Amino acid sequence: MKNLTYIILMCLAVVFFSCENQHQINIDYNNHVSSDKSYEVDIPVGFTKKSSNGSNMAYYQEKTHTLIIIKALKNDEGLRSFAQRNQNDNGYNKFSYSLFEQSDSSCFYRVTNGTNMWSAYDCYMSKQVRGTEYVVHVSSDILKKDYILALIQHIQTSLKSHSSDTTAPRKPLPSKKDNTTVSKKNNTVSKETKTDSYKTRNTKYYSIKYPNDWKMLTNFDNMSDVYIGSPDGKIGFIVLYFDTDLTLSDIVAEGNSNFKAAGAKILSSKKITVNGQSGYKTIYDYWMDNYHVKNVSYTFKKNGKVFNVKFGNAAKEVDVNADLIEDIIHTFKMK
């Protein structure tokens, strides 16, 4: 268990740098509105509209062989079943599909034809807008995987309800002072964060809210469930969970010991309560080469599972975004 904890904690520290590089892909977009005016969405510049019927839209770029489709899911149809039906309906069942990433709202496939001479990517993400579940489908046999993932994640994030009333003011997020109470006696923080500009990652084990324009990358390694970060890659967080018989305090103590052994400083480690859930907040500070890094780690346990939500990157970015980190973690709920 000690080696596993060490690997998990150190991999979490390193992964922010790889994710930061992935978010540097630059793509220009134009905003498009569906024919029935039910939603609007960003489509990359240089794509030609192939069809637009009701809420369904399709775009294509010849030079990259890239197809973008947005359509409503049928009632009670899941994303995976839609993807498989789409592959069969289009005669693609002669190809081999390898599912390399999936979540509640995404399934990404690498497609091959049995040789090493050809491959493609067939990617799907879903999003609910005003009670309707839409699927974004992107496929290409020329674009690289990282580019396709950045593209589909932006499109899915940008998909939102369309309103012709452009004069209606947006309701701002309330001041944190109006929604935060702190009890210094037991380090308990109770906060009700209204997240008009947030969306939710909701799984069978936990849920967490994050800003609408942040990008999500699921199952990018064998340990973490998801990475979610800002478009510029300056701040983000990772969620992981695993089964263990150890107590929460033992897990935190062991993690702290391993971080110290690796040369990190523990600036603070204290008990907290978030949404009625007891846990620990630990702040790590260390250097990697000439890069000053800070992690803010939140650890909880429920039903035999330990959950860790870790924010981090350059120390100055973590400090600047301290309030945002607090807003996000106070939306975290275990199930």
Coordinates of C-alpha atoms in Angstrom, one line a residue, residues 14-292:
V14 CA 3.7 15.4 -12.5
V15 CA 0.5 15.1 -14.5
F16 CA -0.4 18.8 -14.4
F17 CA 2.6 19.5 -16.6
S18 CA 1.5 17.0 -19.3
C19 CA -2.1 18.3 -19.1
E20 CA -0.8 21.9 -19.4
N21 CA 0.9 21.1 -22.7
Q22 CA -2.2 19.5 -24.1
H23 CA -4.2 22.6 -23.5
Q24 CA -1.9 24.7 -25.6
I25 CA -3.6 23.6 -28.9
N26 CA -5.0 26.7 -30.6
I27 CA -8.1 26.3 -32.7
D28 CA -10.2 29.2 -34.0
Y29 CA -14.0 28.9 -33.8
N30 CA -17.2 30.6 -35.0
N31 CA -20.5 30.4 -33.2
H32 CA -23.4 28.6 -35.0
V33 CA -27.1 28.3 -34.2
S34 CA -29.2 25.3 -34.9
S35 CA -32.1 25.6 -37.4
D36 CA -34.7 25.3 -34.7
K37 CA -32.9 27.9 -32.6
S38 CA -32.7 25.4 -29.7
Y39 CA -29.0 25.7 -29.1
E40 CA -25.8 27.4 -30.2
V41 CA -22.4 25.9 -30.5
D42 CA -18.8 26.7 -31.6
I43 CA -17.6 25.1 -34.8
P44 CA -14.0 25.4 -36.0
V45 CA -13.2 27.8 -38.7
G46 CA -12.8 26.2 -42.1
F47 CA -15.6 23.7 -41.8
T48 CA -18.4 23.5 -44.4
K49 CA -22.0 23.0 -43.3
K50 CA -23.2 19.7 -44.8
S51 CA -26.7 19.7 -43.3
S52 CA -28.9 21.5 -40.8
N53 CA -32.3 20.0 -40.0
G54 CA -34.1 21.0 -36.8
S55 CA -31.7 20.4 -34.0
N56 CA -29.3 18.2 -36.1
M57 CA -26.2 19.7 -37.7
A58 CA -23.2 18.3 -39.7
Y59 CA -20.0 20.0 -40.8
Y60 CA -17.1 18.6 -42.8
Q61 CA -13.5 19.7 -43.7
E62 CA -12.1 18.0 -46.8
K63 CA -8.4 18.5 -46.2
T64 CA -8.5 16.8 -42.8
H65 CA -11.3 14.3 -43.5
T66 CA -13.0 15.5 -40.4
L67 CA -16.7 15.2 -39.8
I68 CA -18.6 17.0 -37.0
I69 CA -22.1 16.0 -36.2
I70 CA -24.4 17.3 -33.5
K71 CA -27.8 15.7 -32.9
A72 CA -30.3 14.8 -30.2
L73 CA -30.2 11.4 -28.6
K74 CA -33.3 9.3 -28.7
N75 CA -35.2 8.9 -25.5
D76 CA -33.5 6.4 -23.1
E77 CA -30.6 5.9 -25.6
G78 CA -27.2 5.9 -24.0
L79 CA -24.1 7.5 -25.4
R80 CA -22.3 4.2 -25.9
S81 CA -25.3 2.5 -27.6
F82 CA -25.6 5.6 -29.9
A83 CA -22.0 5.3 -30.9
Q84 CA -22.2 1.6 -31.6
R85 CA -25.5 2.0 -33.6
N86 CA -23.9 4.8 -35.6
Q87 CA -20.9 2.7 -36.4
N88 CA -23.1 -0.2 -37.5
D89 CA -25.5 2.0 -39.5
N90 CA -22.7 3.5 -41.5
G91 CA -21.2 0.1 -42.4
Y92 CA -18.2 0.6 -40.2
N93 CA -18.5 -2.8 -38.5
K94 CA -15.8 -4.1 -40.7
F95 CA -13.3 -2.0 -38.8
S96 CA -11.8 -2.6 -35.3
Y97 CA -12.8 -0.2 -32.6
S98 CA -10.6 0.2 -29.5
L99 CA -12.2 2.3 -26.7
F100 CA -9.3 4.2 -25.2
E101 CA -11.2 6.7 -23.0
Q102 CA -14.7 6.8 -21.6
S103 CA -16.8 8.6 -18.9
D104 CA -20.4 9.2 -18.2
S105 CA -20.4 11.8 -21.0
S106 CA -17.8 10.6 -23.4
C107 CA -16.5 7.6 -25.4
F108 CA -13.4 7.9 -27.6
Y109 CA -12.4 5.1 -30.1
R110 CA -9.3 4.4 -32.2
V111 CA -10.3 2.8 -35.4
T112 CA -8.2 0.4 -37.4
N113 CA -8.7 -1.9 -40.4
G114 CA -6.5 -4.7 -39.3
T115 CA -3.3 -3.2 -40.7
N116 CA -0.9 -0.6 -39.5
M117 CA -1.4 1.4 -42.7
W118 CA -4.6 3.2 -41.7
S119 CA -6.2 4.4 -38.5
A120 CA -8.8 7.0 -37.4
Y121 CA -10.4 8.4 -34.3
D122 CA -14.2 8.3 -33.7
C123 CA -15.1 10.4 -30.7
Y124 CA -18.5 11.1 -28.9
M125 CA -19.5 13.4 -26.1
S126 CA -22.9 14.2 -24.7
K127 CA -24.4 17.2 -23.0
Q128 CA -27.9 18.0 -21.7
V129 CA -29.4 21.4 -22.8
R130 CA -32.9 22.3 -21.5
G131 CA -33.9 18.7 -20.9
T132 CA -32.6 17.4 -24.2
E133 CA -29.5 15.2 -24.4
Y134 CA -27.3 16.1 -27.4
V135 CA -24.3 14.1 -28.7
V136 CA -21.3 15.7 -30.4
H137 CA -19.6 13.3 -32.8
V138 CA -16.2 14.0 -34.3
S139 CA -14.2 11.6 -36.6
S140 CA -11.1 11.9 -38.6
D141 CA -8.4 9.7 -40.1
I142 CA -5.9 12.6 -40.5
L143 CA -6.0 14.7 -37.3
K144 CA -4.0 13.6 -34.3
K145 CA -5.6 12.3 -31.2
D146 CA -4.7 15.3 -29.0
Y147 CA -6.1 17.7 -31.6
I148 CA -9.4 15.8 -31.9
L149 CA -9.8 15.6 -28.2
A150 CA -9.2 19.4 -27.8
L151 CA -11.7 20.0 -30.6
I152 CA -14.5 17.9 -29.4
Q153 CA -14.1 19.0 -25.8
H154 CA -14.4 22.6 -26.8
I155 CA -17.5 22.0 -29.0
Q156 CA -19.2 20.0 -26.1
T157 CA -18.3 22.8 -23.6
S158 CA -19.6 25.5 -26.0
L159 CA -23.0 23.8 -26.6
K160 CA -25.6 25.8 -24.8
S161 CA -29.2 27.0 -25.1
H162 CA -29.8 29.7 -27.6
S163 CA -31.7 32.8 -26.7
S164 CA -32.7 35.6 -29.1
D165 CA -33.0 38.0 -26.1
T166 CA -29.5 39.4 -26.1
T167 CA -30.4 42.3 -23.8
A168 CA -31.2 40.2 -20.7
P169 CA -28.3 40.7 -18.3
R170 CA -26.5 37.7 -17.0
K171 CA -26.9 36.9 -13.3
P172 CA -23.5 37.3 -11.7
L173 CA -22.1 34.8 -9.2
P174 CA -22.8 36.2 -5.7
S175 CA -20.0 37.5 -3.5
K176 CA -18.3 34.8 -1.5
K177 CA -18.8 36.9 1.7
D178 CA -22.6 36.4 1.3
N179 CA -22.4 32.7 1.1
T180 CA -19.6 31.6 3.5
T181 CA -19.6 30.9 7.2
V182 CA -16.5 29.7 9.0
S183 CA -16.2 28.1 12.4
K184 CA -12.6 28.5 13.6
K185 CA -13.3 26.2 16.5
N186 CA -13.4 23.0 14.5
N187 CA -12.1 24.3 11.1
T188 CA -15.6 23.6 9.6
V189 CA -16.4 25.4 6.4
S190 CA -20.0 25.7 5.2
K191 CA -20.5 27.2 1.8
E192 CA -23.4 27.3 -0.7
T193 CA -21.9 28.3 -4.0
K194 CA -24.4 29.2 -6.7
T195 CA -22.9 28.0 -9.9
D196 CA -24.8 29.6 -12.8
S197 CA -21.6 29.5 -14.8
Y198 CA -20.6 26.0 -13.8
K199 CA -21.3 22.6 -15.1
T200 CA -21.2 19.3 -13.3
R201 CA -19.2 16.1 -13.6
N202 CA -21.5 13.5 -12.2
T203 CA -20.4 9.8 -11.8
K204 CA -21.8 6.9 -9.8
Y205 CA -19.4 7.7 -7.0
Y206 CA -19.1 11.4 -6.8
S207 CA -20.1 14.8 -8.4
I208 CA -18.2 18.1 -8.7
K209 CA -18.9 21.4 -10.4
Y210 CA -16.4 23.4 -12.4
P211 CA -16.4 26.5 -14.7
N212 CA -18.1 26.1 -18.0
D213 CA -15.1 26.8 -20.1
W214 CA -12.8 24.4 -18.4
K215 CA -11.7 21.2 -20.3
M216 CA -12.1 17.7 -19.1
L217 CA -9.9 14.7 -19.9
T218 CA -10.9 11.3 -18.6
N219 CA -9.0 8.1 -18.0
F220 CA -5.7 9.7 -19.2
D221 CA -3.7 7.3 -17.0
N222 CA -4.3 4.1 -15.0
M223 CA -5.0 5.8 -11.7
S224 CA -6.8 9.1 -12.1
D225 CA -10.5 9.3 -13.0
V226 CA -10.4 12.7 -14.6
Y227 CA -8.4 15.9 -15.1
I228 CA -10.3 19.1 -15.4
G229 CA -8.5 22.4 -16.1
S230 CA -8.7 25.9 -17.4
P231 CA -8.4 26.5 -21.1
D232 CA -5.0 28.2 -20.7
G233 CA -3.7 25.3 -18.6
K234 CA -2.7 27.5 -15.7
I235 CA -4.8 25.8 -13.0
G236 CA -6.7 22.5 -12.8
F237 CA -7.5 19.5 -10.7
I238 CA -7.5 15.7 -10.7
V239 CA -9.9 13.4 -9.0
L240 CA -9.0 9.8 -8.1
Y241 CA -10.5 7.2 -5.8
F242 CA -9.6 3.7 -4.7
D243 CA -10.7 1.1 -2.2
T244 CA -8.8 0.6 1.0
D245 CA -9.2 -0.7 4.5
L246 CA -6.9 2.0 6.0
T247 CA -8.4 4.8 7.9
L248 CA -8.6 8.3 6.4
S249 CA -6.1 9.7 8.9
D250 CA -3.6 6.8 8.1
I251 CA -3.9 7.5 4.3
V252 CA -3.2 11.2 4.8
A253 CA -0.3 10.6 7.2
E254 CA 1.2 8.1 4.8
G255 CA 0.9 10.5 1.9
N256 CA 2.4 13.3 3.8
S257 CA 5.3 11.0 4.8
N258 CA 6.0 10.0 1.2
F259 CA 5.8 13.6 0.0
K260 CA 8.4 14.6 2.7
A261 CA 10.6 11.8 1.6
A262 CA 10.5 13.1 -1.9
G263 CA 11.7 16.5 -0.8
A264 CA 8.4 18.4 -0.6
K265 CA 7.3 20.8 2.2
I266 CA 3.9 20.3 3.9
L267 CA 2.7 23.9 4.5
S268 CA -0.4 22.8 6.3
S269 CA -2.5 19.7 6.9
K270 CA -5.8 20.0 8.8
K271 CA -9.2 18.5 9.2
I272 CA -12.1 20.2 7.4
T273 CA -15.7 19.5 6.6
V274 CA -17.2 20.0 3.1
N275 CA -20.9 19.5 2.5
G276 CA -21.1 17.6 5.8
Q277 CA -18.2 15.3 4.7
S278 CA -15.2 15.1 7.0
G279 CA -11.8 15.2 5.3
Y280 CA -8.3 16.7 5.2
K281 CA -6.9 19.7 3.4
T282 CA -3.2 19.5 2.8
I283 CA -1.0 22.0 0.9
Y284 CA 2.3 20.7 -0.6
D285 CA 5.1 23.0 -1.8
Y286 CA 8.1 21.7 -3.8
W287 CA 10.4 22.3 -6.8
M288 CA 10.7 20.2 -9.9
D289 CA 13.9 21.2 -11.8
N290 CA 13.5 25.0 -11.7
Y291 CA 9.7 25.0 -11.5
H292 CA 8.0 26.0 -8.2

